[in-house]
mmCIF file of C-alpha atoms in Angstrom:
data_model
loop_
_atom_site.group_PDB
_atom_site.id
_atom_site.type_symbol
_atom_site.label_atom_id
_atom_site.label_comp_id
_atom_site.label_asym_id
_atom_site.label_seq_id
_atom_site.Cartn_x
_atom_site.Cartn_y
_atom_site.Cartn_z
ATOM 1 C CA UNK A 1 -14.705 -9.482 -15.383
ATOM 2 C CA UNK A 2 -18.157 -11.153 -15.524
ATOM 3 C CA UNK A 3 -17.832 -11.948 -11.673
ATOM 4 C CA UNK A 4 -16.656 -8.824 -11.084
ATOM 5 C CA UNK A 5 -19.453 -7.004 -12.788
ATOM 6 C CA UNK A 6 -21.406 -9.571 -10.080
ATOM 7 C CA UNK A 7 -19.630 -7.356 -7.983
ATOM 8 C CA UNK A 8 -20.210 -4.418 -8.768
ATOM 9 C CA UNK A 9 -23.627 -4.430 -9.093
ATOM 10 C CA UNK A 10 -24.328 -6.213 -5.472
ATOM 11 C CA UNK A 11 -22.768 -2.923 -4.243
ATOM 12 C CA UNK A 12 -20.022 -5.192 -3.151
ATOM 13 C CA UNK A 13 -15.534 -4.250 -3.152
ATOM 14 C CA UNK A 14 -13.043 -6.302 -4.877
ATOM 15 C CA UNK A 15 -9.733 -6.479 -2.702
ATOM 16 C CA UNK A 16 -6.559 -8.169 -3.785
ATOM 17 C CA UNK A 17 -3.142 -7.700 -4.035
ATOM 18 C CA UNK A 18 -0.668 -8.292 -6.771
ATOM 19 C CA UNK A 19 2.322 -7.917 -8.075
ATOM 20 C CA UNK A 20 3.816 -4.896 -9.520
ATOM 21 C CA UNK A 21 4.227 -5.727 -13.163
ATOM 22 C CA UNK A 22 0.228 -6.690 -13.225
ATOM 23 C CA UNK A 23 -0.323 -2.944 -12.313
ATOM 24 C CA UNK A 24 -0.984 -1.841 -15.756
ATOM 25 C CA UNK A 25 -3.809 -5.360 -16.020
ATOM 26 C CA UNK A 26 -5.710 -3.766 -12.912
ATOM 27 C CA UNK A 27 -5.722 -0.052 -14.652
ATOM 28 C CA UNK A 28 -7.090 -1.548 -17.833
ATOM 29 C CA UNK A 29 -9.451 -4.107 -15.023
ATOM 30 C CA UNK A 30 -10.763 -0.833 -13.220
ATOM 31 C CA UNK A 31 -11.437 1.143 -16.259
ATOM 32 C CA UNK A 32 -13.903 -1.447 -17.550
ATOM 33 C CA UNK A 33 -15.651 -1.408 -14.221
ATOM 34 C CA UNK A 34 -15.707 2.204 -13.255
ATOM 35 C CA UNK A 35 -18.682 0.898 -10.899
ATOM 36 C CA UNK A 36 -16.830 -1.566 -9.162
ATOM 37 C CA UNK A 37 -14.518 -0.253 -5.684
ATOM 38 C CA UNK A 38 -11.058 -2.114 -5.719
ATOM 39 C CA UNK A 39 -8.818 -1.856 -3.174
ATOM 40 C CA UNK A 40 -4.857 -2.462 -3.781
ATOM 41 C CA UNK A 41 -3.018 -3.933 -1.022
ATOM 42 C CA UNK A 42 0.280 -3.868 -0.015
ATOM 43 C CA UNK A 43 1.634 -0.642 -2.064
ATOM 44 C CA UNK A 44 1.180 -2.592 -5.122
ATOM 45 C CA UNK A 45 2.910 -5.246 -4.528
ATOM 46 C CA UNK A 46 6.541 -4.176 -4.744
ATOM 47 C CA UNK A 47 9.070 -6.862 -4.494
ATOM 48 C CA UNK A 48 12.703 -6.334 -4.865
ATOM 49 C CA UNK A 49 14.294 -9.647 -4.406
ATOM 50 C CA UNK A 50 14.939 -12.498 -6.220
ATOM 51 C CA UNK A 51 14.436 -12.124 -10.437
ATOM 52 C CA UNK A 52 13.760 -8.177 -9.218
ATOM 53 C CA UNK A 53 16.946 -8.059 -6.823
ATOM 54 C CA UNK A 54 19.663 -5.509 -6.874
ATOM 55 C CA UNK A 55 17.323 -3.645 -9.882
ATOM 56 C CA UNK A 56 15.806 -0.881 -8.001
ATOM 57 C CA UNK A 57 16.297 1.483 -10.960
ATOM 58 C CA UNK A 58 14.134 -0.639 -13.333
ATOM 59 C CA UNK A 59 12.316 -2.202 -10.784
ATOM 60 C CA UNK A 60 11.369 1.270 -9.074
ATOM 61 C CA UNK A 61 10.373 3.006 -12.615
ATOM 62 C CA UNK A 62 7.873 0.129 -13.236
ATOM 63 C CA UNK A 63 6.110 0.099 -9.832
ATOM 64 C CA UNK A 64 6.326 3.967 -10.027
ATOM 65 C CA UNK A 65 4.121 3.606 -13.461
ATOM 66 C CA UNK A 66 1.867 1.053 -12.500
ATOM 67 C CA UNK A 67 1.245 3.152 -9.565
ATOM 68 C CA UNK A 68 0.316 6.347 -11.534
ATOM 69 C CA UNK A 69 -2.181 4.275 -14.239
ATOM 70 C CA UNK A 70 -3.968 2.799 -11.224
ATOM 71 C CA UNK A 71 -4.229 6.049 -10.022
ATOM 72 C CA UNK A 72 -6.072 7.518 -12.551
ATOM 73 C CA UNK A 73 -8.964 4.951 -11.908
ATOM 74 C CA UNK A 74 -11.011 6.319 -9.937
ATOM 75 C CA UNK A 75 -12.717 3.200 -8.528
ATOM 76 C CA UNK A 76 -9.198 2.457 -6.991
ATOM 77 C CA UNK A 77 -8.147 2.871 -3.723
ATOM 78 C CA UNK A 78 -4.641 1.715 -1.861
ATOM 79 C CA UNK A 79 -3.584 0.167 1.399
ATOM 80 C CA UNK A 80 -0.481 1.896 2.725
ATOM 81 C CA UNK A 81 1.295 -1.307 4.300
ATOM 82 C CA UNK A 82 2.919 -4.758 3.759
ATOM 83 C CA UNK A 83 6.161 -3.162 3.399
ATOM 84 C CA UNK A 84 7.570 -5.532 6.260
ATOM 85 C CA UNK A 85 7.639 -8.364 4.393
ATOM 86 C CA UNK A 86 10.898 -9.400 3.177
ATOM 87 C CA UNK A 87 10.481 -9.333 -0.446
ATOM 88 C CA UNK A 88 10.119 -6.119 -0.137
ATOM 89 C CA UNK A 89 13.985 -6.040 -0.280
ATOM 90 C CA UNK A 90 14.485 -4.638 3.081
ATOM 91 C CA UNK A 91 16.739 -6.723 5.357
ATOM 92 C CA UNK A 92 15.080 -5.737 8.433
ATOM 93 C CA UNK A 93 13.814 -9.312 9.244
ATOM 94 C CA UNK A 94 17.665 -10.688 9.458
ATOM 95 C CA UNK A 95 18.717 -7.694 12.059
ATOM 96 C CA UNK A 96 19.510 -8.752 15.630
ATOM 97 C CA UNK A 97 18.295 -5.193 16.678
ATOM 98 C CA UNK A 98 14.714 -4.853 15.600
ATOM 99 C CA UNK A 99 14.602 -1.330 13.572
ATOM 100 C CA UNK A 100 12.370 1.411 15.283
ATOM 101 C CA UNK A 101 10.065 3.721 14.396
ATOM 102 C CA UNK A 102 12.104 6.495 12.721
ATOM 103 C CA UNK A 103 14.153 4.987 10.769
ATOM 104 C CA UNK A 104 11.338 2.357 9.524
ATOM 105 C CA UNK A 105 9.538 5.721 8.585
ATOM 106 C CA UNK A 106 12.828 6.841 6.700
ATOM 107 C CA UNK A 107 12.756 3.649 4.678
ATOM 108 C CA UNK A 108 8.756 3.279 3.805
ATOM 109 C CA UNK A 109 8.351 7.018 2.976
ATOM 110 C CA UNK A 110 9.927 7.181 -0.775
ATOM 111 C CA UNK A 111 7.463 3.996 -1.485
ATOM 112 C CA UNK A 112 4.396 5.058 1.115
ATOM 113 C CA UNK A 113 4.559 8.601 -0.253
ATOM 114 C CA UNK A 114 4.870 8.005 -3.599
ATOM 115 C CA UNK A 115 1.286 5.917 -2.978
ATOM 116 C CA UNK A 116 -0.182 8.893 -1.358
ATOM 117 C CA UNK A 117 0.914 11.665 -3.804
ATOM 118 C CA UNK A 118 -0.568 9.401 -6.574
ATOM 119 C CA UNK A 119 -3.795 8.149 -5.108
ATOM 120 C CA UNK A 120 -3.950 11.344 -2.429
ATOM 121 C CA UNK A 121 -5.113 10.720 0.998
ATOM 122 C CA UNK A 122 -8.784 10.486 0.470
ATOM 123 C CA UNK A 123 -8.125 6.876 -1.241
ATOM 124 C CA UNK A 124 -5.280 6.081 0.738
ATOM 125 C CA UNK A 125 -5.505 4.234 3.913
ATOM 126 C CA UNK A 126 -2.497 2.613 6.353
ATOM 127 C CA UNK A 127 -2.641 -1.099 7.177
ATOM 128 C CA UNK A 128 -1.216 -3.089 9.564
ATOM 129 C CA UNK A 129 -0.710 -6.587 7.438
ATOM 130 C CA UNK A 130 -0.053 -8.639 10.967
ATOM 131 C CA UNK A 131 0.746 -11.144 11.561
ATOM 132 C CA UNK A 132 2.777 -11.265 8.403
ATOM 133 C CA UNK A 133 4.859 -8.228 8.623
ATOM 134 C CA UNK A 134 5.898 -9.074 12.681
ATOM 135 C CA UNK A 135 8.368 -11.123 11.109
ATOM 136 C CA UNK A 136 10.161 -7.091 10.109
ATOM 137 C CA UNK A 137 8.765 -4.920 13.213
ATOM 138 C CA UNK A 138 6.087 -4.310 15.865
ATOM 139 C CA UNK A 139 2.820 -3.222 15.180
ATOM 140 C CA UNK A 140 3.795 -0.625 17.397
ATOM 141 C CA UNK A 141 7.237 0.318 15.664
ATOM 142 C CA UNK A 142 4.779 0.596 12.252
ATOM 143 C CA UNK A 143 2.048 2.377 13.833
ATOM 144 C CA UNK A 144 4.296 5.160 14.915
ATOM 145 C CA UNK A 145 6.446 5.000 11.686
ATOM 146 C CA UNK A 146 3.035 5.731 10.110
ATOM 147 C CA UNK A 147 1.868 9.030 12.132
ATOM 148 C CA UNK A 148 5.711 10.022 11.900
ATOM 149 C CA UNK A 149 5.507 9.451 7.780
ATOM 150 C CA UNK A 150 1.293 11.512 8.157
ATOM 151 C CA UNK A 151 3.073 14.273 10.270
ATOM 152 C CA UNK A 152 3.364 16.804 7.210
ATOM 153 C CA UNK A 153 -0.421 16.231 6.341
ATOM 154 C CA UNK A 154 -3.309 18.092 7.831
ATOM 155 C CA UNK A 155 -5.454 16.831 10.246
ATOM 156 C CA UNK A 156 -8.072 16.061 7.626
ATOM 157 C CA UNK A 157 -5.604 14.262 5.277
ATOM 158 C CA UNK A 158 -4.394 12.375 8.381
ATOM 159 C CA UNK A 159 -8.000 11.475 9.167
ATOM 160 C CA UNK A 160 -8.458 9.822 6.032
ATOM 161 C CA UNK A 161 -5.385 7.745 5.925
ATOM 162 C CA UNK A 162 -6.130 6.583 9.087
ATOM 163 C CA UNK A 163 -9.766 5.808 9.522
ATOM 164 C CA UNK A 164 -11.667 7.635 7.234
ATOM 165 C CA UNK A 165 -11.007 6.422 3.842
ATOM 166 C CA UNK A 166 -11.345 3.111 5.458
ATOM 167 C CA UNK A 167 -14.522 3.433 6.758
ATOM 168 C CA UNK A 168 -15.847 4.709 3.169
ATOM 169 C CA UNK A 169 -14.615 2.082 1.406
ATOM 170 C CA UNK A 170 -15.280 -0.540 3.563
ATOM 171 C CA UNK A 171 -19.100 1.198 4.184
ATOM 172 C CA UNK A 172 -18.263 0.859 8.285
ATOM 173 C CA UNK A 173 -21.275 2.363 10.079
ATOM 174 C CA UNK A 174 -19.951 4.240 12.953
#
């Protein structure tokens, strides 16, 4: 917390990613450095294999809470990607047919969704997480899957998950 604070005070982000039981560390982490930005990659790091395999029910309610506590920090904002990667608990890295853009947005949006209606778009941003998640899909099959999965949002909301809250967070000068 003491390099964090380091952080903070340079005017400087904290990224990382996780896994999903630490949520509830990172809530209590953010909301003893409200001045610090974090940014959560990789929905919060979900996995549903191995020790969390063929669990979704318990597996599920825990991300779902750790979601919602590091929601309510503020300084918190979440990357919309990494879903492709196979512990993840989708099969779609073992499938002869590579899966395409609508059904890849049928599978992300319970867990993509979930992110957005928690953290809202203006602290949500989609990420591409290539190379690692070729090994599940283009960046071309995810890249649509994402502005099918935006396509109920307004243009504004869109704008953020897409480049906006990005270049915020990141302090891009454009």
């Amino acid at each position: 917390r003491a390099g964090a604070g380091v952080l903070a005070r340079m005017g400087l982000s904290l990224e990382g990613w996780l896994y999903f039981p630490q949520l509830p560390e990172l809530a209590d982490f953010a909301k003893a450095l409200p001045g610090l930005s974090i940014i959560l990659n990789h929905i919060g790091g979900l996995m549903r294999v191995g020790p969390y395999g063929n669990r979704d029910d318990e597996v599920l309610a825990t991300w779902r809470s750790g979601i919602a506590a590091v929601a309510q920090c503020p300084n918190v904002n979440i990357k919309l990607g990494g879903v492709g990667m196979p512990l993840t608990g989708f099969d779609w890295h073992e499938r002869d047919q590579p899966i395409g853009s609508e059904e890849l947005a049928e599978s992300m949006s319970p867990l993509v969704n979930y992110c957005i209606e928690q953290f809202g778009p203006s602290r949500s941003m989609f990420e591409s997480n290539f190379p690692v998640d070729k090994v599940a899909y283009s960046y071309n099959v995810m890249y649509n899957a994402f502005k099918r999965l935006s396509k109920g949002y307004s243009a504004a909301e869109r704008a953020d998950m897409f480049h906006d809250t990005a270049v915020r967070v990141y302090r891009i000068e454009v």
